[in-house]
Amino acid sequence: MTEQTAVTEMKSKPVPTLPDAAEVLEVKHWNDRLFSFTVARPQTLRFRSGEFVMIGLMGDVNPKTGKPKPLLRAYSIASPSWEDHLEFYSIKVQDGPLTSRLQHIQPGDQIILRPKPVGTLVVDALLPGKRLWFFATGTGIAPFASLMRDPEVFEKFDEVILMHTCREVSELEYGRQLVETIKSDEMLSEIEQGKLRYYPTTTREEFHHMGRVTDNLSSGKVFKDLGIDPINPETDRGMVCGNLAFNKDIMAILDGFGLREGANSEPKEYVVEKAFVD
Ligand SMILES: Cc1cc2nc3c(=O)[nH]c(=O)nc-3n(C[C@H](O)[C@H](O)[C@H](O)COP(=O)(O)OP(=O)(O)OC[C@H]3O[C@@H](n4cnc5c(N)ncnc54)[C@H](O)[C@@H]3O)c2cc1C
Ligand SMILES: NC(=O)c1ccc[n+]([C@@H]2O[C@H](COP(=O)([O-])OP(=O)(O)OC[C@H]3O[C@@H](n4cnc5c(N)ncnc54)[C@H](OP(=O)(O)O)[C@@H]3O)[C@@H](O)[C@H]2O)c1
């Protein structure tokens, strides 16, 4: 075989691809528990900012079929619907079936990206209002990272407030940098129109603002700190994304303010989604 035919054969050999494969473009590690990454967006993939999609890697071989089984998990798309790549913000669970492996992906690797985004954290599931609240704990900020960059959000609301609570300061860094970029980037600040307010807190490490989202709402601290009126069902709309206990507790608080839970099929004053399954 000549050198030329060897090269031709190498080139024509099909590159093994996963079903619904998407190529990893960039990976950023925020600390030993959190990372974010971007993948190439399939041209056919349409979604509404705030939706989630199933992603994963090939898992172990199924002994019955002898074929590897996809290992998939729900992930909020953290990039806005207009962006040409898809961004994800992920936990690293050291013994987690998916993230114990996913945390090691590198640019050029492939992940599985199922093509059907869904979810309730979408603007369409809310009645019109003046002020929109994003309530998040931990990686629950991911759907809001998408919505915070969506022009529709700022066209429909006069003020958008992100409350994000984590145990430690380093867990806030992804959100802090994103808000900073939105405020300083020429194109993103035009979308945001100066309407985004950011209220990060920690619960287990000293920080200038501390306390659970729920406690800061119940005590009225957040309204005092931001110099705004309390939540009112006439004007305020909410989106919630955190652990199950957080979601339950904040729903009771929002119900107490007179807001009602809505859905895609029946828009009301607030919507909720789990950030993970316990
Ligand atoms: C609608 C929806 C959207 C989601 N979006 C995201 C997202 O954008 N980013 C993300 O990292 N995860 C998200 N998750 C969680 C995700 O589906 C997986 O659970 C996570 O990637 C861990 O997978 P695993 O296989 O390693 O461990 P799993 O077996 O899935 O989880 C093991 C345990 O780890 C803990 N855990 C799992 N996920 C998290 C988390 N995100 N934060 C804190 N603790 C967690 C829980 O205690 C869970 O029981 C979402 C889940 C749902 C239901
Ligand atoms: N974050 C870490 O440093 C860490 C380290 C090792 C293991 N883990 C494990 O990872 C899993 C997820 O941890 P996580 O920190 O990402 O998420 P998490 O436990 O959901 O906590 C994230 C934030 O939500 C707050 N919160 C929890 N329940 C709430 C409720 N009912 N109402 C209002 N606020 C609430 C927490 O406050 P509180 O602090 O007051 O609970 C914390 O500030 C847990 O099983 C944990 O044991 C976490």
mmCIF file with all atom_site columns, N, CA, C and O in Angstrom, residues 177-209:
data_model
loop_
_atom_site.group_PDB
_atom_site.id
_atom_site.type_symbol
_atom_site.label_atom_id
_atom_site.label_alt_id
_atom_site.label_comp_id
_atom_site.label_asym_id
_atom_site.label_entity_id
_atom_site.label_seq_id
_atom_site.pdbx_PDB_ins_code
_atom_site.Cartn_x
_atom_site.Cartn_y
_atom_site.Cartn_z
_atom_site.occupancy
_atom_site.B_iso_or_equiv
_atom_site.pdbx_formal_charge
_atom_site.auth_seq_id
_atom_site.auth_comp_id
_atom_site.auth_asym_id
_atom_site.auth_atom_id
_atom_site.pdbx_PDB_model_num
ATOM 1   N N  . GLN A 1 177 ? -20.382 35.667 37.444 1.00 0.00 ? 177 GLN A N  1
ATOM 2   C CA . GLN A 1 177 ? -19.686 36.044 36.200 1.00 0.00 ? 177 GLN A CA 1
ATOM 3   C C  . GLN A 1 177 ? -20.663 36.251 35.056 1.00 0.00 ? 177 GLN A C  1
ATOM 4   O O  . GLN A 1 177 ? -20.483 37.122 34.213 1.00 0.00 ? 177 GLN A O  1
ATOM 5   N N  . LEU A 1 178 ? -21.722 35.449 35.040 1.00 0.00 ? 178 LEU A N  1
ATOM 6   C CA . LEU A 1 178 ? -22.699 35.587 33.960 1.00 0.00 ? 178 LEU A CA 1
ATOM 7   C C  . LEU A 1 178 ? -23.409 36.941 34.057 1.00 0.00 ? 178 LEU A C  1
ATOM 8   O O  . LEU A 1 178 ? -23.541 37.649 33.048 1.00 0.00 ? 178 LEU A O  1
ATOM 9   N N  . VAL A 1 179 ? -23.841 37.302 35.262 1.00 0.00 ? 179 VAL A N  1
ATOM 10  C CA . VAL A 1 179 ? -24.517 38.597 35.434 1.00 0.00 ? 179 VAL A CA 1
ATOM 11  C C  . VAL A 1 179 ? -23.560 39.729 35.047 1.00 0.00 ? 179 VAL A C  1
ATOM 12  O O  . VAL A 1 179 ? -23.945 40.666 34.345 1.00 0.00 ? 179 VAL A O  1
ATOM 13  N N  . GLU A 1 180 ? -22.298 39.613 35.469 1.00 0.00 ? 180 GLU A N  1
ATOM 14  C CA . GLU A 1 180 ? -21.301 40.639 35.135 1.00 0.00 ? 180 GLU A CA 1
ATOM 15  C C  . GLU A 1 180 ? -21.155 40.766 33.611 1.00 0.00 ? 180 GLU A C  1
ATOM 16  O O  . GLU A 1 180 ? -21.123 41.861 33.067 1.00 0.00 ? 180 GLU A O  1
ATOM 17  N N  . THR A 1 181 ? -21.106 39.621 32.921 1.00 0.00 ? 181 THR A N  1
ATOM 18  C CA . THR A 1 181 ? -20.975 39.644 31.458 1.00 0.00 ? 181 THR A CA 1
ATOM 19  C C  . THR A 1 181 ? -22.209 40.266 30.811 1.00 0.00 ? 181 THR A C  1
ATOM 20  O O  . THR A 1 181 ? -22.096 41.070 29.883 1.00 0.00 ? 181 THR A O  1
ATOM 21  N N  . ILE A 1 182 ? -23.387 39.898 31.316 1.00 0.00 ? 182 ILE A N  1
ATOM 22  C CA . ILE A 1 182 ? -24.632 40.448 30.753 1.00 0.00 ? 182 ILE A CA 1
ATOM 23  C C  . ILE A 1 182 ? -24.631 41.973 30.884 1.00 0.00 ? 182 ILE A C  1
ATOM 24  O O  . ILE A 1 182 ? -25.023 42.687 29.967 1.00 0.00 ? 182 ILE A O  1
ATOM 25  N N  . LYS A 1 183 ? -24.164 42.471 32.020 1.00 0.00 ? 183 LYS A N  1
ATOM 26  C CA . LYS A 1 183 ? -24.171 43.916 32.273 1.00 0.00 ? 183 LYS A CA 1
ATOM 27  C C  . LYS A 1 183 ? -23.102 44.654 31.446 1.00 0.00 ? 183 LYS A C  1
ATOM 28  O O  . LYS A 1 183 ? -23.270 45.827 31.151 1.00 0.00 ? 183 LYS A O  1
ATOM 29  N N  . SER A 1 184 ? -21.992 43.954 31.105 1.00 0.00 ? 184 SER A N  1
ATOM 30  C CA . SER A 1 184 ? -20.883 44.657 30.451 1.00 0.00 ? 184 SER A CA 1
ATOM 31  C C  . SER A 1 184 ? -20.808 44.408 28.937 1.00 0.00 ? 184 SER A C  1
ATOM 32  O O  . SER A 1 184 ? -20.276 45.242 28.201 1.00 0.00 ? 184 SER A O  1
ATOM 33  N N  . ASP A 1 185 ? -21.364 43.309 28.468 1.00 0.00 ? 185 ASP A N  1
ATOM 34  C CA . ASP A 1 185 ? -21.285 42.984 27.041 1.00 0.00 ? 185 ASP A CA 1
ATOM 35  C C  . ASP A 1 185 ? -22.250 43.893 26.249 1.00 0.00 ? 185 ASP A C  1
ATOM 36  O O  . ASP A 1 185 ? -23.396 44.097 26.655 1.00 0.00 ? 185 ASP A O  1
ATOM 37  N N  . GLU A 1 186 ? -21.760 44.415 25.118 1.00 0.00 ? 186 GLU A N  1
ATOM 38  C CA . GLU A 1 186 ? -22.558 45.376 24.347 1.00 0.00 ? 186 GLU A CA 1
ATOM 39  C C  . GLU A 1 186 ? -23.911 44.795 23.922 1.00 0.00 ? 186 GLU A C  1
ATOM 40  O O  . GLU A 1 186 ? -24.960 45.391 24.143 1.00 0.00 ? 186 GLU A O  1
ATOM 41  N N  . MET A 1 187 ? -23.864 43.588 23.349 1.00 0.00 ? 187 MET A N  1
ATOM 42  C CA . MET A 1 187 ? -25.093 42.988 22.832 1.00 0.00 ? 187 MET A CA 1
ATOM 43  C C  . MET A 1 187 ? -26.026 42.509 23.961 1.00 0.00 ? 187 MET A C  1
ATOM 44  O O  . MET A 1 187 ? -27.219 42.765 23.940 1.00 0.00 ? 187 MET A O  1
ATOM 45  N N  . LEU A 1 188 ? -25.449 41.859 24.976 1.00 0.00 ? 188 LEU A N  1
ATOM 46  C CA . LEU A 1 188 ? -26.283 41.321 26.064 1.00 0.00 ? 188 LEU A CA 1
ATOM 47  C C  . LEU A 1 188 ? -26.883 42.441 26.916 1.00 0.00 ? 188 LEU A C  1
ATOM 48  O O  . LEU A 1 188 ? -28.039 42.340 27.361 1.00 0.00 ? 188 LEU A O  1
ATOM 49  N N  . SER A 1 189 ? -26.141 43.531 27.112 1.00 0.00 ? 189 SER A N  1
ATOM 50  C CA . SER A 1 189 ? -26.695 44.633 27.924 1.00 0.00 ? 189 SER A CA 1
ATOM 51  C C  . SER A 1 189 ? -27.816 45.336 27.168 1.00 0.00 ? 189 SER A C  1
ATOM 52  O O  . SER A 1 189 ? -28.720 45.901 27.781 1.00 0.00 ? 189 SER A O  1
ATOM 53  N N  . GLU A 1 190 ? -27.777 45.287 25.840 1.00 0.00 ? 190 GLU A N  1
ATOM 54  C CA . GLU A 1 190 ? -28.891 45.845 25.059 1.00 0.00 ? 190 GLU A CA 1
ATOM 55  C C  . GLU A 1 190 ? -30.156 45.003 25.254 1.00 0.00 ? 190 GLU A C  1
ATOM 56  O O  . GLU A 1 190 ? -31.256 45.522 25.330 1.00 0.00 ? 190 GLU A O  1
ATOM 57  N N  . ILE A 1 191 ? -29.961 43.691 25.364 1.00 0.00 ? 191 ILE A N  1
ATOM 58  C CA . ILE A 1 191 ? -31.090 42.786 25.615 1.00 0.00 ? 191 ILE A CA 1
ATOM 59  C C  . ILE A 1 191 ? -31.645 43.053 27.013 1.00 0.00 ? 191 ILE A C  1
ATOM 60  O O  . ILE A 1 191 ? -32.849 43.164 27.223 1.00 0.00 ? 191 ILE A O  1
ATOM 61  N N  . GLU A 1 192 ? -30.782 43.192 28.001 1.00 0.00 ? 192 GLU A N  1
ATOM 62  C CA . GLU A 1 192 ? -31.147 43.291 29.422 1.00 0.00 ? 192 GLU A CA 1
ATOM 63  C C  . GLU A 1 192 ? -31.689 44.671 29.791 1.00 0.00 ? 192 GLU A C  1
ATOM 64  O O  . GLU A 1 192 ? -32.473 44.804 30.753 1.00 0.00 ? 192 GLU A O  1
ATOM 65  N N  . GLN A 1 193 ? -31.309 45.679 29.063 1.00 0.00 ? 193 GLN A N  1
ATOM 66  C CA . GLN A 1 193 ? -31.814 47.063 29.224 1.00 0.00 ? 193 GLN A CA 1
ATOM 67  C C  . GLN A 1 193 ? -31.715 47.591 30.661 1.00 0.00 ? 193 GLN A C  1
ATOM 68  O O  . GLN A 1 193 ? -32.592 48.345 31.105 1.00 0.00 ? 193 GLN A O  1
ATOM 69  N N  . GLY A 1 194 ? -30.727 47.095 31.435 1.00 0.00 ? 194 GLY A N  1
ATOM 70  C CA . GLY A 1 194 ? -30.576 47.578 32.819 1.00 0.00 ? 194 GLY A CA 1
ATOM 71  C C  . GLY A 1 194 ? -31.658 47.067 33.762 1.00 0.00 ? 194 GLY A C  1
ATOM 72  O O  . GLY A 1 194 ? -31.823 47.590 34.863 1.00 0.00 ? 194 GLY A O  1
ATOM 73  N N  . LYS A 1 195 ? -32.412 46.034 33.338 1.00 0.00 ? 195 LYS A N  1
ATOM 74  C CA . LYS A 1 195 ? -33.559 45.582 34.136 1.00 0.00 ? 195 LYS A CA 1
ATOM 75  C C  . LYS A 1 195 ? -33.245 44.437 35.102 1.00 0.00 ? 195 LYS A C  1
ATOM 76  O O  . LYS A 1 195 ? -34.069 44.077 35.921 1.00 0.00 ? 195 LYS A O  1
ATOM 77  N N  . LEU A 1 196 ? -32.053 43.847 34.961 1.00 0.00 ? 196 LEU A N  1
ATOM 78  C CA . LEU A 1 196 ? -31.735 42.659 35.767 1.00 0.00 ? 196 LEU A CA 1
ATOM 79  C C  . LEU A 1 196 ? -31.138 43.046 37.117 1.00 0.00 ? 196 LEU A C  1
ATOM 80  O O  . LEU A 1 196 ? -30.186 43.837 37.183 1.00 0.00 ? 196 LEU A O  1
ATOM 81  N N  . ARG A 1 197 ? -31.706 42.493 38.201 1.00 0.00 ? 197 ARG A N  1
ATOM 82  C CA . ARG A 1 197 ? -31.141 42.694 39.544 1.00 0.00 ? 197 ARG A CA 1
ATOM 83  C C  . ARG A 1 197 ? -30.745 41.334 40.106 1.00 0.00 ? 197 ARG A C  1
ATOM 84  O O  . ARG A 1 197 ? -31.431 40.338 39.870 1.00 0.00 ? 197 ARG A O  1
ATOM 85  N N  . TYR A 1 198 ? -29.629 41.329 40.832 1.00 0.00 ? 198 TYR A N  1
ATOM 86  C CA . TYR A 1 198 ? -29.016 40.058 41.253 1.00 0.00 ? 198 TYR A CA 1
ATOM 87  C C  . TYR A 1 198 ? -28.908 40.052 42.764 1.00 0.00 ? 198 TYR A C  1
ATOM 88  O O  . TYR A 1 198 ? -28.353 40.992 43.353 1.00 0.00 ? 198 TYR A O  1
ATOM 89  N N  . TYR A 1 199 ? -29.445 38.993 43.405 1.00 0.00 ? 199 TYR A N  1
ATOM 90  C CA . TYR A 1 199 ? -29.413 38.899 44.871 1.00 0.00 ? 199 TYR A CA 1
ATOM 91  C C  . TYR A 1 199 ? -28.888 37.528 45.267 1.00 0.00 ? 199 TYR A C  1
ATOM 92  O O  . TYR A 1 199 ? -29.654 36.604 45.554 1.00 0.00 ? 199 TYR A O  1
ATOM 93  N N  . PRO A 1 200 ? -27.542 37.376 45.263 1.00 0.00 ? 200 PRO A N  1
ATOM 94  C CA . PRO A 1 200 ? -26.952 36.090 45.635 1.00 0.00 ? 200 PRO A CA 1
ATOM 95  C C  . PRO A 1 200 ? -26.785 35.989 47.149 1.00 0.00 ? 200 PRO A C  1
ATOM 96  O O  . PRO A 1 200 ? -26.472 36.997 47.799 1.00 0.00 ? 200 PRO A O  1
ATOM 97  N N  . THR A 1 201 ? -26.972 34.812 47.707 1.00 0.00 ? 201 THR A N  1
ATOM 98  C CA . THR A 1 201 ? -26.708 34.602 49.142 1.00 0.00 ? 201 THR A CA 1
ATOM 99  C C  . THR A 1 201 ? -26.064 33.236 49.361 1.00 0.00 ? 201 THR A C  1
ATOM 100 O O  . THR A 1 201 ? -26.213 32.328 48.548 1.00 0.00 ? 201 THR A O  1
ATOM 101 N N  . THR A 1 202 ? -25.362 33.140 50.491 1.00 0.00 ? 202 THR A N  1
ATOM 102 C CA . THR A 1 202 ? -24.816 31.845 50.912 1.00 0.00 ? 202 THR A CA 1
ATOM 103 C C  . THR A 1 202 ? -25.471 31.452 52.232 1.00 0.00 ? 202 THR A C  1
ATOM 104 O O  . THR A 1 202 ? -26.034 32.312 52.927 1.00 0.00 ? 202 THR A O  1
ATOM 105 N N  . THR A 1 203 ? -25.358 30.176 52.558 1.00 0.00 ? 203 THR A N  1
ATOM 106 C CA . THR A 1 203 ? -25.926 29.717 53.835 1.00 0.00 ? 203 THR A CA 1
ATOM 107 C C  . THR A 1 203 ? -24.871 29.135 54.774 1.00 0.00 ? 203 THR A C  1
ATOM 108 O O  . THR A 1 203 ? -25.118 29.013 55.963 1.00 0.00 ? 203 THR A O  1
ATOM 109 N N  . ARG A 1 204 ? -23.711 28.741 54.224 1.00 0.00 ? 204 ARG A N  1
ATOM 110 C CA . ARG A 1 204 ? -22.742 28.061 55.106 1.00 0.00 ? 204 ARG A CA 1
ATOM 111 C C  . ARG A 1 204 ? -21.343 28.656 55.065 1.00 0.00 ? 204 ARG A C  1
ATOM 112 O O  . ARG A 1 204 ? -20.400 28.081 55.580 1.00 0.00 ? 204 ARG A O  1
ATOM 113 N N  . GLU A 1 205 ? -21.216 29.809 54.389 1.00 0.00 ? 205 GLU A N  1
ATOM 114 C CA . GLU A 1 205 ? -19.916 30.499 54.372 1.00 0.00 ? 205 GLU A CA 1
ATOM 115 C C  . GLU A 1 205 ? -20.196 31.990 54.423 1.00 0.00 ? 205 GLU A C  1
ATOM 116 O O  . GLU A 1 205 ? -21.154 32.477 53.794 1.00 0.00 ? 205 GLU A O  1
ATOM 117 N N  . GLU A 1 206 ? -19.357 32.718 55.130 1.00 0.00 ? 206 GLU A N  1
ATOM 118 C CA . GLU A 1 206 ? -19.538 34.167 55.297 1.00 0.00 ? 206 GLU A CA 1
ATOM 119 C C  . GLU A 1 206 ? -19.591 34.860 53.928 1.00 0.00 ? 206 GLU A C  1
ATOM 120 O O  . GLU A 1 206 ? -18.779 34.574 53.046 1.00 0.00 ? 206 GLU A O  1
ATOM 121 N N  . PHE A 1 207 ? -20.548 35.762 53.756 1.00 0.00 ? 207 PHE A N  1
ATOM 122 C CA . PHE A 1 207 ? -20.727 36.485 52.493 1.00 0.00 ? 207 PHE A CA 1
ATOM 123 C C  . PHE A 1 207 ? -21.490 37.768 52.817 1.00 0.00 ? 207 PHE A C  1
ATOM 124 O O  . PHE A 1 207 ? -22.158 37.830 53.854 1.00 0.00 ? 207 PHE A O  1
ATOM 125 N N  . HIS A 1 208 ? -21.466 38.770 51.931 1.00 0.00 ? 208 HIS A N  1
ATOM 126 C CA . HIS A 1 208 ? -22.120 40.041 52.296 1.00 0.00 ? 208 HIS A CA 1
ATOM 127 C C  . HIS A 1 208 ? -23.638 39.911 52.393 1.00 0.00 ? 208 HIS A C  1
ATOM 128 O O  . HIS A 1 208 ? -24.273 40.665 53.125 1.00 0.00 ? 208 HIS A O  1
ATOM 129 N N  . HIS A 1 209 ? -24.236 38.977 51.671 1.00 0.00 ? 209 HIS A N  1
ATOM 130 C CA . HIS A 1 209 ? -25.650 38.666 51.856 1.00 0.00 ? 209 HIS A CA 1
ATOM 131 C C  . HIS A 1 209 ? -25.757 37.180 52.171 1.00 0.00 ? 209 HIS A C  1
ATOM 132 O O  . HIS A 1 209 ? -25.228 36.360 51.419 1.00 0.00 ? 209 HIS A O  1
#
